[in-house]
Amino acid sequence: MKTLIIIPAYNEEGSIGSVIADIRRHVPEADIIVINDGSSDRTEEVAMASGARVLTMPYNVGIGGGMQTGYMYAKMLDYDVAVQMDADGQHPAKELPKLIGQTARYDLVIGSRYVKSTSYRSSRMRRIGMIFFSKLVTLLTRQRFTDTTSGFRAAGRKVIGLYASYYPIDYPEVESLVYLKRHGCTITEVSTEMQRRQAGRSSITPARSVYYMIKVTFSVLMSAMRYNRTAVIK
């Protein structure tokens, strides 16, 4: 399958090179594109020197805008599979075959930290948010999810087309699942290991975590309401 690894990156010069090298080691047949989201450091230079293609945004558009750009690129160049992967080294490339292999059966495959017990440990606040959103999406979609905030995902052609047309802007992982279920996509989770970021600091502070939970909850509920209204009209 023609596979594209999409890596959204903002000021990740300290880790992007090793992430690309790790991908080359485990899935050398895949193409890699780094969406350089208006970084002010050497992210673009390091990514290009490591052999990846780079699309540089004119300013910081956020994870949603960066990922939609990646999916538009995947659709334009007719990829069979597009994989979302973090630039900070949290997603080990050795886990990629697990995700890619399941795209023959499912439209979207999520790398989950909680399908089975893994070595991953998060802060208490983050774990509360993960549990909350997993239960919310499970309730709204009537499908059990364990890790709706995971940014480690493999998408088939149907999802590539849908995400190229629309992708939530701010903290999009949770809402994007409701969007896919609304369009009849099949989704599964596979157990994957994840690790601590290799360099830099996360942009999600405790204050932003609270903001994230409130904003995404409203977005997800509004998305579900729009779907229900459309279903009634039809």
GROMACS .gro file of C-alpha atoms in nm:
model
  234
    1MET     CA    1   0.000   0.000   0.000
    2LYS     CA    2   0.120   0.349  -0.083
    3THR     CA    3   0.172   0.498   0.263
    4LEU     CA    4   0.233   0.853   0.383
    5ILE     CA    5   0.345   0.942   0.736
    6ILE     CA    6   0.219   1.290   0.832
    7ILE     CA    7   0.411   1.460   1.113
    8PRO     CA    8   0.274   1.795   1.233
    9ALA     CA    9   0.560   1.986   1.399
   10TYR     CA   10   0.593   2.313   1.586
   11ASN     CA   11   0.939   2.396   1.725
   12GLU     CA   12   1.053   2.033   1.741
   13GLU     CA   13   1.414   2.067   1.619
   14GLY     CA   14   1.536   1.861   1.914
   15SER     CA   15   1.338   1.548   1.823
   16ILE     CA   16   1.224   1.561   1.460
   17GLY     CA   17   1.548   1.417   1.319
   18SER     CA   18   1.540   1.106   1.538
   19VAL     CA   19   1.166   1.057   1.472
   20ILE     CA   20   1.229   1.052   1.096
   21ALA     CA   21   1.527   0.817   1.138
   22ASP     CA   22   1.312   0.582   1.349
   23ILE     CA   23   1.045   0.572   1.076
   24ARG     CA   24   1.306   0.499   0.808
   25ARG     CA   25   1.433   0.210   1.020
   26HIS     CA   26   1.096   0.041   1.068
   27VAL     CA   27   0.890   0.135   0.758
   28PRO     CA   28   1.144   0.237   0.493
   29GLU     CA   29   0.885   0.203   0.215
   30ALA     CA   30   0.669   0.485   0.354
   31ASP     CA   31   0.692   0.846   0.243
   32ILE     CA   32   0.727   1.112   0.514
   33ILE     CA   33   0.594   1.465   0.511
   34VAL     CA   34   0.653   1.711   0.795
   35ILE     CA   35   0.397   1.991   0.830
   36ASN     CA   36   0.617   2.265   0.974
   37ASP     CA   37   0.357   2.476   1.152
   38GLY     CA   38   0.527   2.816   1.148
   39SER     CA   39   0.816   2.706   1.370
   40SER     CA   40   1.062   2.969   1.488
   41ASP     CA   41   1.345   2.719   1.537
   42ARG     CA   42   1.532   2.484   1.296
   43THR     CA   43   1.250   2.228   1.260
   44GLU     CA   44   1.228   2.278   0.882
   45GLU     CA   45   1.603   2.258   0.829
   46VAL     CA   46   1.649   1.946   1.044
   47ALA     CA   47   1.353   1.767   0.884
   48MET     CA   48   1.480   1.835   0.532
   49ALA     CA   49   1.833   1.727   0.624
   50SER     CA   50   1.684   1.403   0.759
   51GLY     CA   51   1.528   1.327   0.421
   52ALA     CA   52   1.164   1.416   0.478
   53ARG     CA   53   0.949   1.633   0.256
   54VAL     CA   54   0.847   1.953   0.433
   55LEU     CA   55   0.547   2.179   0.391
   56THR     CA   56   0.596   2.500   0.587
   57MET     CA   57   0.289   2.695   0.693
   58PRO     CA   58   0.321   3.076   0.673
   59TYR     CA   59   0.218   3.103   1.040
   60ASN     CA   60   0.110   2.874   1.323
   61VAL     CA   61  -0.229   2.731   1.222
   62GLY     CA   62  -0.254   2.466   1.495
   63ILE     CA   63  -0.275   2.089   1.483
   64GLY     CA   64  -0.608   2.086   1.299
   65GLY     CA   65  -0.498   2.307   1.012
   66GLY     CA   66  -0.167   2.125   0.987
   67MET     CA   67  -0.326   1.782   0.975
   68GLN     CA   68  -0.587   1.885   0.718
   69THR     CA   69  -0.302   2.011   0.500
   70GLY     CA   70  -0.137   1.671   0.532
   71TYR     CA   71  -0.455   1.488   0.437
   72MET     CA   72  -0.510   1.717   0.139
   73TYR     CA   73  -0.158   1.631   0.026
   74ALA     CA   74  -0.229   1.257   0.073
   75LYS     CA   75  -0.550   1.281  -0.130
   76MET     CA   76  -0.387   1.485  -0.406
   77LEU     CA   77  -0.107   1.230  -0.447
   78ASP     CA   78  -0.343   0.931  -0.420
   79TYR     CA   79  -0.208   0.758  -0.110
   80ASP     CA   80  -0.379   0.444   0.017
   81VAL     CA   81  -0.289   0.508   0.381
   82ALA     CA   82  -0.204   0.823   0.577
   83VAL     CA   83  -0.060   0.794   0.928
   84GLN     CA   84  -0.063   1.074   1.184
   85MET     CA   85   0.242   1.067   1.409
   86ASP     CA   86   0.377   1.313   1.668
   87ALA     CA   87   0.704   1.499   1.612
   88ASP     CA   88   0.816   1.476   1.975
   89GLY     CA   89   0.906   1.106   1.975
   90GLN     CA   90   0.612   0.981   2.182
   91HIS     CA   91   0.503   0.738   1.908
   92PRO     CA   92   0.757   0.459   1.847
   93ALA     CA   93   0.788   0.375   1.476
   94LYS     CA   94   0.814   0.004   1.560
   95GLU     CA   95   0.437   0.021   1.629
   96LEU     CA   96   0.353   0.151   1.280
   97PRO     CA   97   0.304  -0.192   1.115
   98LYS     CA   98   0.028  -0.268   1.369
   99LEU     CA   99  -0.170   0.036   1.258
  100ILE     CA  100  -0.100   0.017   0.886
  101GLY     CA  101  -0.182  -0.354   0.869
  102GLN     CA  102  -0.534  -0.300   1.003
  103THR     CA  103  -0.630  -0.036   0.742
  104ALA     CA  104  -0.725  -0.317   0.503
  105ARG     CA  105  -1.018  -0.391   0.737
  106TYR     CA  106  -1.097  -0.055   0.897
  107ASP     CA  107  -1.126   0.303   0.776
  108LEU     CA  108  -0.934   0.438   1.077
  109VAL     CA  109  -0.700   0.262   1.318
  110ILE     CA  110  -0.610   0.430   1.649
  111GLY     CA  111  -0.299   0.345   1.849
  112SER     CA  112  -0.436   0.315   2.203
  113ARG     CA  113  -0.251   0.327   2.534
  114TYR     CA  114  -0.540   0.161   2.715
  115VAL     CA  115  -0.676  -0.133   2.513
  116LYS     CA  116  -0.425  -0.336   2.712
  117SER     CA  117  -0.192  -0.245   2.996
  118THR     CA  118   0.120  -0.067   2.868
  119SER     CA  119   0.415   0.113   3.026
  120TYR     CA  120   0.266   0.456   2.946
  121ARG     CA  121   0.197   0.682   3.246
  122SER     CA  122   0.027   1.022   3.230
  123SER     CA  123  -0.040   1.298   3.481
  124ARG     CA  124  -0.357   1.268   3.688
  125MET     CA  125  -0.519   1.564   3.512
  126ARG     CA  126  -0.450   1.422   3.167
  127ARG     CA  127  -0.577   1.080   3.265
  128ILE     CA  128  -0.903   1.232   3.392
  129GLY     CA  129  -0.946   1.411   3.056
  130MET     CA  130  -0.871   1.095   2.860
  131ILE     CA  131  -1.127   0.895   3.055
  132PHE     CA  132  -1.389   1.170   3.026
  133PHE     CA  133  -1.358   1.204   2.649
  134SER     CA  134  -1.348   0.829   2.592
  135LYS     CA  135  -1.674   0.789   2.783
  136LEU     CA  136  -1.831   1.088   2.603
  137VAL     CA  137  -1.745   0.962   2.254
  138THR     CA  138  -1.849   0.609   2.350
  139LEU     CA  139  -2.189   0.745   2.458
  140LEU     CA  140  -2.239   0.954   2.145
  141THR     CA  141  -2.120   0.698   1.889
  142ARG     CA  142  -2.234   0.379   2.064
  143GLN     CA  143  -1.888   0.235   2.008
  144ARG     CA  144  -1.646   0.177   2.294
  145PHE     CA  145  -1.329   0.386   2.279
  146THR     CA  146  -1.041   0.382   2.527
  147ASP     CA  147  -0.807   0.651   2.391
  148THR     CA  148  -0.988   0.924   2.197
  149THR     CA  149  -0.706   1.177   2.250
  150SER     CA  150  -0.442   0.959   2.084
  151GLY     CA  151  -0.272   1.133   1.794
  152PHE     CA  152  -0.126   0.807   1.661
  153ARG     CA  153  -0.363   0.701   1.381
  154ALA     CA  154  -0.370   0.533   1.041
  155ALA     CA  155  -0.636   0.634   0.789
  156GLY     CA  156  -0.753   0.460   0.473
  157ARG     CA  157  -0.876   0.625   0.155
  158LYS     CA  158  -1.227   0.705   0.281
  159VAL     CA  159  -1.096   0.888   0.585
  160ILE     CA  160  -0.827   1.065   0.384
  161GLY     CA  161  -1.101   1.208   0.163
  162LEU     CA  162  -1.319   1.311   0.457
  163TYR     CA  163  -1.035   1.473   0.651
  164ALA     CA  164  -0.911   1.654   0.341
  165SER     CA  165  -1.257   1.815   0.317
  166TYR     CA  166  -1.298   1.892   0.688
  167TYR     CA  167  -1.086   1.858   1.000
  168PRO     CA  168  -1.160   2.019   1.339
  169ILE     CA  169  -0.929   2.312   1.408
  170ASP     CA  170  -0.846   2.322   1.779
  171TYR     CA  171  -0.754   2.000   1.969
  172PRO     CA  172  -0.919   1.794   1.696
  173GLU     CA  173  -0.862   1.430   1.790
  174VAL     CA  174  -1.184   1.379   1.986
  175GLU     CA  175  -1.426   1.565   1.759
  176SER     CA  176  -1.277   1.406   1.449
  177LEU     CA  177  -1.394   1.062   1.566
  178VAL     CA  178  -1.755   1.177   1.601
  179TYR     CA  179  -1.725   1.328   1.252
  180LEU     CA  180  -1.609   0.996   1.106
  181LYS     CA  181  -1.880   0.792   1.277
  182ARG     CA  182  -2.134   1.040   1.141
  183HIS     CA  183  -2.014   0.943   0.794
  184GLY     CA  184  -2.035   0.569   0.853
  185CYS     CA  185  -1.664   0.497   0.894
  186THR     CA  186  -1.536   0.185   1.065
  187ILE     CA  187  -1.290   0.254   1.346
  188THR     CA  188  -1.082   0.027   1.566
  189GLU     CA  189  -0.815   0.062   1.834
  190VAL     CA  190  -0.497  -0.143   1.861
  191SER     CA  191  -0.272  -0.155   2.165
  192THR     CA  192   0.049   0.044   2.118
  193GLU     CA  193   0.330   0.154   2.345
  194MET     CA  194   0.401   0.523   2.380
  195GLN     CA  195   0.686   0.703   2.552
  196ARG     CA  196   0.784   1.041   2.693
  197ARG     CA  197   0.862   1.324   2.453
  198GLN     CA  198   1.228   1.333   2.353
  199ALA     CA  199   1.276   1.710   2.370
  200GLY     CA  200   1.095   2.037   2.428
  201ARG     CA  201   0.784   2.091   2.639
  202SER     CA  202   0.418   2.014   2.584
  203SER     CA  203   0.196   2.313   2.507
  204ILE     CA  204  -0.086   2.162   2.713
  205THR     CA  205  -0.056   2.319   3.059
  206PRO     CA  206  -0.305   2.251   3.343
  207ALA     CA  207  -0.493   2.570   3.253
  208ARG     CA  208  -0.506   2.474   2.886
  209SER     CA  209  -0.625   2.127   2.986
  210VAL     CA  210  -0.934   2.278   3.149
  211TYR     CA  211  -0.991   2.501   2.845
  212TYR     CA  212  -0.945   2.197   2.621
  213MET     CA  213  -1.201   1.990   2.810
  214ILE     CA  214  -1.467   2.263   2.803
  215LYS     CA  215  -1.417   2.366   2.441
  216VAL     CA  216  -1.393   2.015   2.299
  217THR     CA  217  -1.697   1.898   2.497
  218PHE     CA  218  -1.908   2.173   2.344
  219SER     CA  219  -1.768   2.103   1.997
  220VAL     CA  220  -1.839   1.730   2.023
  221LEU     CA  221  -2.194   1.786   2.151
  222MET     CA  222  -2.266   2.039   1.876
  223SER     CA  223  -2.131   1.798   1.616
  224ALA     CA  224  -2.354   1.521   1.749
  225MET     CA  225  -2.658   1.753   1.749
  226ARG     CA  226  -2.593   1.852   1.387
  227TYR     CA  227  -2.578   1.486   1.291
  228ASN     CA  228  -2.902   1.402   1.472
  229ARG     CA  229  -3.079   1.698   1.314
  230THR     CA  230  -2.962   1.594   0.968
  231ALA     CA  231  -3.074   1.236   1.028
  232VAL     CA  232  -3.423   1.352   1.131
  233ILE     CA  233  -3.457   1.573   0.822
  234LYS     CA  234  -3.358   1.287   0.593
   0.00000   0.00000   0.00000
